Short mmCIF file of C-alpha atoms and ligand atoms in Angstrom, two decimals:
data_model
loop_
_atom_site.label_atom_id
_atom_site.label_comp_id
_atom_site.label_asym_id
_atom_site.label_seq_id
_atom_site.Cartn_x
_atom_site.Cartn_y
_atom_site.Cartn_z
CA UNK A 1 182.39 58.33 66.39
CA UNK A 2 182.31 59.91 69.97
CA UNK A 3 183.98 58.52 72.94
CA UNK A 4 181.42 55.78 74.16
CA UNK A 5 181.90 58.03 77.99
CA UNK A 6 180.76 61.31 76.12
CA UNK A 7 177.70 60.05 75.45
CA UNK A 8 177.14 58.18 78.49
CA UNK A 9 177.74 61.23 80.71
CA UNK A 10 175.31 63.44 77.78
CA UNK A 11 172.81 60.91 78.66
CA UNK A 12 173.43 60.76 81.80
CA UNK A 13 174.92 63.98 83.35
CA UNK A 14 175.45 62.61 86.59
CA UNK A 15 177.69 59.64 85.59
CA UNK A 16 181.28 60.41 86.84
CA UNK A 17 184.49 59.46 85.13
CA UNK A 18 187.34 57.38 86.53
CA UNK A 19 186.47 56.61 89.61
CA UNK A 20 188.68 55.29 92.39
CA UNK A 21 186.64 52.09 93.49
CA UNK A 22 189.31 51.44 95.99
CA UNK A 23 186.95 53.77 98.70
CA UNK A 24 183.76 51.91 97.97
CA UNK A 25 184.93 48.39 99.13
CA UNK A 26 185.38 47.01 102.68
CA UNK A 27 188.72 45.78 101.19
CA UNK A 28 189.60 48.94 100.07
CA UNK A 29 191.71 47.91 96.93
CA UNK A 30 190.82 47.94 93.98
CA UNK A 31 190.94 50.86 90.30
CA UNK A 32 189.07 52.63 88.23
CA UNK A 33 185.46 52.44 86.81
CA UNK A 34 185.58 54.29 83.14
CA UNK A 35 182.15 55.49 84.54
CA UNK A 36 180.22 55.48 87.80
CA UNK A 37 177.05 56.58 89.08
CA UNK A 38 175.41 56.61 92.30
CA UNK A 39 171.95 56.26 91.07
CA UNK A 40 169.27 58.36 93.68
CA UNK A 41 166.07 57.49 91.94
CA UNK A 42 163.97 54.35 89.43
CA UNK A 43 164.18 56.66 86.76
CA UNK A 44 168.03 57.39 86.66
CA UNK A 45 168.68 53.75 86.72
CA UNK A 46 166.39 53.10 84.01
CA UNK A 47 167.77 55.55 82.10
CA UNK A 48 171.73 54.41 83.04
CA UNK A 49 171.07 50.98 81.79
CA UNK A 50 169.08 51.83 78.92
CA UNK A 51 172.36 54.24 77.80
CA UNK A 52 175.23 51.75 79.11
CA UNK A 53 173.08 49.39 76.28
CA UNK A 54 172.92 51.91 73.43
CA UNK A 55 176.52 52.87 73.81
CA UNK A 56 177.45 48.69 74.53
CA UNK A 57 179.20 48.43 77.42
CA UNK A 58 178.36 46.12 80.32
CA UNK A 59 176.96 47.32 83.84
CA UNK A 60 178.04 46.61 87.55
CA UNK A 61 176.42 46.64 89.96
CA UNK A 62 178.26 47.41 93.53
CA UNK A 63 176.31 47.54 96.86
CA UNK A 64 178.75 48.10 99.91
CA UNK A 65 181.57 46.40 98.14
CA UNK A 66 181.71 43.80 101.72
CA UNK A 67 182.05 40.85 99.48
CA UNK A 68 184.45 42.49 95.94
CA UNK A 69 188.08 42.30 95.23
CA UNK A 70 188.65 44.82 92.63
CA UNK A 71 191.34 43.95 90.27
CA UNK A 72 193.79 46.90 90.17
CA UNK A 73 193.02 48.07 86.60
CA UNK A 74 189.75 48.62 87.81
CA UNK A 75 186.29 47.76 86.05
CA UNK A 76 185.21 48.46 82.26
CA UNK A 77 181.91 50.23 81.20
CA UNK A 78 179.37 51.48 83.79
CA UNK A 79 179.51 50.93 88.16
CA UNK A 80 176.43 51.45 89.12
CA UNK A 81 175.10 51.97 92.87
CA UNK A 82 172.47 53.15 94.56
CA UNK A 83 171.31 55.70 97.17
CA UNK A 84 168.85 57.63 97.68
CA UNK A 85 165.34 56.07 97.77
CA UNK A 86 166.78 53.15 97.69
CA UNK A 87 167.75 53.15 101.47
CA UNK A 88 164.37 52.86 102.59
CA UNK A 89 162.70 50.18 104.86
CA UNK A 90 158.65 50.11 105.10
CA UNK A 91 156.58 48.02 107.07
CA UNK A 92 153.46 47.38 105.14
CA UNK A 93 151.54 45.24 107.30
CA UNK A 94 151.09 41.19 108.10
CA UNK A 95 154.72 41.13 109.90
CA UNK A 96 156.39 41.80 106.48
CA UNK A 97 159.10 44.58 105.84
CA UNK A 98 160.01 45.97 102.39
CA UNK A 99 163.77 46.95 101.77
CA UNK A 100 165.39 48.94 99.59
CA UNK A 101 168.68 47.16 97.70
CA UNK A 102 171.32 49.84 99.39
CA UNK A 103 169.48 49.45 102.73
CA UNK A 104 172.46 48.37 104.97
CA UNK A 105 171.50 44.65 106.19
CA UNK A 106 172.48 45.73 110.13
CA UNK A 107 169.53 48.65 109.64
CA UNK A 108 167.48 46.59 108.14
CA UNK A 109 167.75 43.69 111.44
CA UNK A 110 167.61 46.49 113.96
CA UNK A 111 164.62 48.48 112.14
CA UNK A 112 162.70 45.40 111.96
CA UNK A 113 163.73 44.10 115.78
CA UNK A 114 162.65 47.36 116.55
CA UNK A 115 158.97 46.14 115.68
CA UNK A 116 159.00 43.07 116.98
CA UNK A 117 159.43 41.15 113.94
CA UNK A 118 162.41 38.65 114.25
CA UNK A 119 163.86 36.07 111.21
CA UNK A 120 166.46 37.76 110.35
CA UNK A 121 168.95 38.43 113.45
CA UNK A 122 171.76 35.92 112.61
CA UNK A 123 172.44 37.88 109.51
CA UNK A 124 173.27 41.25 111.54
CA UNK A 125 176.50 41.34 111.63
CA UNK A 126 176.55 40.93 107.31
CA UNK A 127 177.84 44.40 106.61
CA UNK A 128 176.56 44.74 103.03
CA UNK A 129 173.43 46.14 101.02
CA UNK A 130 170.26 44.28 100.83
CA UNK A 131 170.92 44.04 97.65
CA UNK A 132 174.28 42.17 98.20
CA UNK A 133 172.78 39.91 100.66
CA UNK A 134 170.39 38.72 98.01
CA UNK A 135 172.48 38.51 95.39
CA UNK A 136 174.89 36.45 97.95
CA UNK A 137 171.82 35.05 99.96
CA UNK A 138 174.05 35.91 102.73
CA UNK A 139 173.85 34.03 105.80
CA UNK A 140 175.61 32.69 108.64
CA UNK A 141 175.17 28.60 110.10
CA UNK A 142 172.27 29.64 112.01
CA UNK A 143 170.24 31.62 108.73
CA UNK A 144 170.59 32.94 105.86
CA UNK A 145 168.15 35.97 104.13
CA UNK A 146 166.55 33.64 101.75
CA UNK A 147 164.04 32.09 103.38
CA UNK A 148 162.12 35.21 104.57
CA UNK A 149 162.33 36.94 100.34
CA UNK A 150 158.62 36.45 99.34
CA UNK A 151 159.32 38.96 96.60
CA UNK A 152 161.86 40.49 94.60
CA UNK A 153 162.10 43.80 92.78
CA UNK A 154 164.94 43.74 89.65
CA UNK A 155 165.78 46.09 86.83
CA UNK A 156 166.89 44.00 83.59
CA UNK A 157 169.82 45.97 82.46
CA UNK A 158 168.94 44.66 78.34
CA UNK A 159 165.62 47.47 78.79
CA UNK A 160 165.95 49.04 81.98
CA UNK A 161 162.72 47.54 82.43
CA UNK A 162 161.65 46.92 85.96
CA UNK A 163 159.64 43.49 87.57
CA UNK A 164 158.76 41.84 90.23
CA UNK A 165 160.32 38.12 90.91
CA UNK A 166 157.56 36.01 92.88
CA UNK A 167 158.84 33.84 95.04
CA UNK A 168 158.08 30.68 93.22
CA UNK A 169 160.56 32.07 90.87
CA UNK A 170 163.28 32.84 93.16
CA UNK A 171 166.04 30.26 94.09
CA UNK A 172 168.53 30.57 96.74
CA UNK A 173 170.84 27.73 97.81
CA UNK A 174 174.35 28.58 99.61
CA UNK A 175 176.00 31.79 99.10
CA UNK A 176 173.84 32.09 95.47
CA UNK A 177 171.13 34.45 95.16
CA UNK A 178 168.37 34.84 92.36
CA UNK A 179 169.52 38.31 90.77
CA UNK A 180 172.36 37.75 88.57
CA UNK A 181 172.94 39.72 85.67
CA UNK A 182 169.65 42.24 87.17
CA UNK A 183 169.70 44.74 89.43
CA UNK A 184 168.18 44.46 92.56
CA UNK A 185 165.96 47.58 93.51
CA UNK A 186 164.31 45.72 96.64
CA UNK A 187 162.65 43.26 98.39
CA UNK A 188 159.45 42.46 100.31
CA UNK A 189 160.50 40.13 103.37
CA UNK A 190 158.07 37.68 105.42
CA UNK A 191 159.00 37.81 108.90
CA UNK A 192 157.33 36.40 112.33
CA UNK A 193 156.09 38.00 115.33
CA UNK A 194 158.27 38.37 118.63
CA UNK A 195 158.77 40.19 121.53
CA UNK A 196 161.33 43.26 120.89
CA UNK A 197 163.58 42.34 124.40
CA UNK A 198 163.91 38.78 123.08
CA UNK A 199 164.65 40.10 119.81
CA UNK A 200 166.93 42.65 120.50
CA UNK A 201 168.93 39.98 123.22
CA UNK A 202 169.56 37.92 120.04
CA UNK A 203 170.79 40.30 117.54
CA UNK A 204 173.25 41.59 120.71
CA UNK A 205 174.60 37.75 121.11
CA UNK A 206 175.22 37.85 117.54
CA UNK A 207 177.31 40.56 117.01
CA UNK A 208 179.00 39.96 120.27
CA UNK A 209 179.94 36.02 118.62
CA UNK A 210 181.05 38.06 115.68
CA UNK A 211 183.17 40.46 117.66
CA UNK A 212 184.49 37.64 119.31
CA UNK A 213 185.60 35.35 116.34
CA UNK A 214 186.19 37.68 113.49
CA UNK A 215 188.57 40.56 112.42
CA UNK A 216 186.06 43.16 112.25
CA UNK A 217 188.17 45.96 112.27
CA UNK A 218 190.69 45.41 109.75
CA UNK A 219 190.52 45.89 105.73
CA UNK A 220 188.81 42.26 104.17
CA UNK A 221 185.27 41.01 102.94
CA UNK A 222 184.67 38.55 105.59
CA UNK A 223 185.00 34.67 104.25
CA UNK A 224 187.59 34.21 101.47
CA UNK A 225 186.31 30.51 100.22
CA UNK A 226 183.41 28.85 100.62
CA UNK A 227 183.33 25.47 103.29
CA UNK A 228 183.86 22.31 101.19
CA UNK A 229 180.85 20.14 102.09
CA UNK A 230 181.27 18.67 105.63
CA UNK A 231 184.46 20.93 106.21
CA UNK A 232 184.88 24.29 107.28
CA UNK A 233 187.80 26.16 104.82
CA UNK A 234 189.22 28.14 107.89
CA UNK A 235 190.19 24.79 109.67
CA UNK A 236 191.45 23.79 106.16
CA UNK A 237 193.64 26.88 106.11
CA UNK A 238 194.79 26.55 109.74
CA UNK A 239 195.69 23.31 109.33
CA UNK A 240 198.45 24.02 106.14
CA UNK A 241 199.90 26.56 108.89
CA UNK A 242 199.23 29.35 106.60
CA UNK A 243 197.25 31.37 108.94
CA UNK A 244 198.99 34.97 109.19
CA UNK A 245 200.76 33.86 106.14
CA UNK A 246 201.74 37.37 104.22
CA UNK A 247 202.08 38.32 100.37
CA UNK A 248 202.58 41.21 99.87
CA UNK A 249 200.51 43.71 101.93
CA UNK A 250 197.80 41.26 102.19
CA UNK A 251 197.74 38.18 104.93
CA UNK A 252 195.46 35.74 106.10
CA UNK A 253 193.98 36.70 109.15
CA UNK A 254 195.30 35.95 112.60
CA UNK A 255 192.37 36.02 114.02
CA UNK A 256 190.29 33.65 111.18
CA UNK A 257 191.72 31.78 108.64
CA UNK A 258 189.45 32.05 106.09
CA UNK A 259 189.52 35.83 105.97
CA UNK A 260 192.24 38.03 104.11
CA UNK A 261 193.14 40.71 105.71
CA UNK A 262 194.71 44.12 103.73
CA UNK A 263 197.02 44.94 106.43
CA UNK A 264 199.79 46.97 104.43
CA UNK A 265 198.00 48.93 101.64
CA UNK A 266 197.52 45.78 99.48
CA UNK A 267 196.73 45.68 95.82
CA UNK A 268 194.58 43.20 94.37
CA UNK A 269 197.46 40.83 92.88
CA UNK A 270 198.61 40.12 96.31
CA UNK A 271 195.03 38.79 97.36
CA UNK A 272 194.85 36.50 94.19
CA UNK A 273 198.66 35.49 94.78
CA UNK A 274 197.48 34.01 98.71
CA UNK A 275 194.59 32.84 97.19
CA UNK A 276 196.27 31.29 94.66
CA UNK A 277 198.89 29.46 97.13
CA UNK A 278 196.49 28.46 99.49
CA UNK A 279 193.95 26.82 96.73
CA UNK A 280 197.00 25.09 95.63
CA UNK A 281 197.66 23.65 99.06
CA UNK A 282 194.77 22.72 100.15
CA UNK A 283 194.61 21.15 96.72
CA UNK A 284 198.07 19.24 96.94
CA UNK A 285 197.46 18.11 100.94
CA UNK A 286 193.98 17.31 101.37
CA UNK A 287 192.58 17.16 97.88
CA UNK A 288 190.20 19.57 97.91
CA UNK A 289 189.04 22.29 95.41
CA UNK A 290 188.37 25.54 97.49
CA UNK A 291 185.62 27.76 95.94
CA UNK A 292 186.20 31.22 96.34
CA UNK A 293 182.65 33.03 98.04
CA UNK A 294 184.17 36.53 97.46
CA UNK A 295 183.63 37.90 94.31
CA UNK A 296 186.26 38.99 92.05
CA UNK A 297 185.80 41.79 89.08
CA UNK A 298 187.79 44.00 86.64
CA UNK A 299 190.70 43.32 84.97
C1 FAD B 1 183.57 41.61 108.37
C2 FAD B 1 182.71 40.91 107.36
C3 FAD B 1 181.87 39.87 107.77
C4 FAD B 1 181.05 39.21 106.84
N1 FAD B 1 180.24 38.21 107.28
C5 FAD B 1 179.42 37.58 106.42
C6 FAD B 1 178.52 36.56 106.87
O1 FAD B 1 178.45 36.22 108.04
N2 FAD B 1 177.73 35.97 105.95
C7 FAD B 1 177.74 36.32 104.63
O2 FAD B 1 176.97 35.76 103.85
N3 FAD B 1 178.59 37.28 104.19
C8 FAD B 1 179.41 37.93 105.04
N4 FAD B 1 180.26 38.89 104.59
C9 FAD B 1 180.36 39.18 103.12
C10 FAD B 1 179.42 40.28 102.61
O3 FAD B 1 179.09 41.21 103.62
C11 FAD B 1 178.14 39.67 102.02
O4 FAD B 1 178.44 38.82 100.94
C12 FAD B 1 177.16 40.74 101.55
O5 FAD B 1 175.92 40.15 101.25
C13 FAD B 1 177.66 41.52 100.33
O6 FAD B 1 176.83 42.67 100.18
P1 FAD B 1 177.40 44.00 99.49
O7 FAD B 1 176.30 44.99 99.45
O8 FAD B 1 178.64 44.43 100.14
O9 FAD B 1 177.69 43.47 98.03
P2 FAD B 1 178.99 43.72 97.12
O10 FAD B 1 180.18 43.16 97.80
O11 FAD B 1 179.04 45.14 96.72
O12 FAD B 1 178.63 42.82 95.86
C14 FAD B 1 178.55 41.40 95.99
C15 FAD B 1 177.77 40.86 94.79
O13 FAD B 1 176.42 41.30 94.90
C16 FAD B 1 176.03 41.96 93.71
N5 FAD B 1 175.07 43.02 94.04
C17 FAD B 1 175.19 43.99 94.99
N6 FAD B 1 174.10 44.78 94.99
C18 FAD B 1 173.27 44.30 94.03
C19 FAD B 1 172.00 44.69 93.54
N7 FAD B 1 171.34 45.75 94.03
N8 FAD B 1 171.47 43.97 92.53
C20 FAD B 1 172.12 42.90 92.00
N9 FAD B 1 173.32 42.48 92.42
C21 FAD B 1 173.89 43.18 93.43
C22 FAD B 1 177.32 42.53 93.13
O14 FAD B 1 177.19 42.76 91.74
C23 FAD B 1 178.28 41.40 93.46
O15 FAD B 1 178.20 40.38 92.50
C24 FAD B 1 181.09 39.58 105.48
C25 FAD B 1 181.92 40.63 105.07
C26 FAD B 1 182.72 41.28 105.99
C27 FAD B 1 183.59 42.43 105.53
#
């Protein structure tokens, strides 16, 4: 029998072999896909997930890699991403804006600030995809995307078949989106009328209170844990005097405790060995279970 990457790539001539993942995450660690597309078009990914099912091997799909630690031996079967048309944002009408999945959620804020349509400005400094943010229904304390979805647009990787989630159907609650195991293609958003100054002021103030509290220029993917109900895992973190505690090249962050920094050309075991030691403190002192928000994958 042929190699199951021969006859993805006949399939699929576009698909490319062992690629470094490292460059397509914020963390920037992170191996090999066996196979990886950048998918321009409906049609290629349609036909990428119908072949990644006739040949058997499972799918991934990576938007700007903001919220990912790769695992160093990389990811099995197909990474899929996408380009193309899917970076589009369209303003049909009725204060509503429609998305495209690798729309970057910044563009998307300022595009629709732009014309006077305001809802989403506390998520501007999120530096993913759309479709990240609604896989994550990424947020901050002050909003998150979900509320404004009205309607999703998914490809079911079992057909390649595409739908659209109403929605009644959708469910967000924190740091959980309505996509998993689909693939996002985009989204039609519900927004209200403003005044573009006002607008505009606010998304400023928010990436100024970002620029202010976060470490925005260094190698990480933002929050490391999720906060334990009524707590806030930085403080936790802070608190067990681990903050700028190093393994390895990775540490937690001077600057905020509940993000991991790659300081030193980190690989993926030194993440999961901090994460790993603070769980277990934060465990052993206050009793509490950290849940990791970032998302880990490969092997
Ligand atoms: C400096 C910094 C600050 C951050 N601040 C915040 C913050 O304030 N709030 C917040 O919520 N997050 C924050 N994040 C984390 C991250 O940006 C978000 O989780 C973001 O939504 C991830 O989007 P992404 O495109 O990078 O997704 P990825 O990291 O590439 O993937 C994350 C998950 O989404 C899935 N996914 C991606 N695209 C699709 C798609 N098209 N269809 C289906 N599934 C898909 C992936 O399979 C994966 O499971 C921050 C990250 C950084 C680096």
């Amino acid at each position: 029998m042929r190699d199951w990457r021969e006859a993805l790539t006949a399939a699929v001539p576009r698909v490319v072999l062992d690629e470094p993942l490292a460059r397509y995450t914020t963390f920037k660690i992170g191996g090999p896909a066996d196979a990886f597309l950048d998918a321009r078009e409906r049609d290629e990914v349609r036909v990428a997930l119908r072949a990644a099912r006739a040949v058997g091997v499972p799918v991934f799909v990576l938007g700007w890699g903001s919220n990912l630690l790769v695992k160093d031996r990389g990811v099995r079967g197909l990474v899929l991403r996408l380009t193309g048309e899917f970076e589009k944002v369209s303003f049909p009408g009725g204060d509503r804006a429609r998305a495209g999945a690798a729309v970057r959620v910044p563009q998307l804020v300022v595009a629709c600030a732009e014309k006077g349509l305001s809802g989403l400005e506390p998520i501007v400094g999120v530096p993913g995809t759309v479709g990240g943010a609604l896989a994550m229904n990424a947020g901050t304390r002050d909003g998150e995307i979900g509320p404004a979805v009205l309607e999703i647009e998914a490809a079911d990787p079992a057909d390649g078949s595409v739908r659209v989630l109403p929605r009644e159907a959708l469910s967000f609650s924190y740091r959980h989106g309505p996509v998993g195991g689909l693939v996002a293609l985009s989204c039609l958003l519900q927004l209200k009328p403003g005044i573009k100054g006002d607008i505009m002021s606010a998304v400023a103030r928010y990436q100024q209170k970002r620029l202010q509290t976060q470490p925005v220029h260094t190698f990480n993917v933002g929050s490391t844990f999720k906060n334990p109900p009524g707590r806030f895992a930085a403080q936790l973190i802070e608190q067990l005097g681990l903050k700028g505690h190093a393994i390895g090249g990775a540490r937690v962050s001077p600057v905020h405790a509940n993000f991991i920094e790659n300081f030193a050309g980190a690989k993926a075991s030194d993440v999961l060995a901090l994460v790993d030691l603070i769980r277990e403190r934060a465990r052993a002192t206050f009793g509490v279970a950290l849940e990791l928000e970032m998302r880990v994958v490969g092997e």
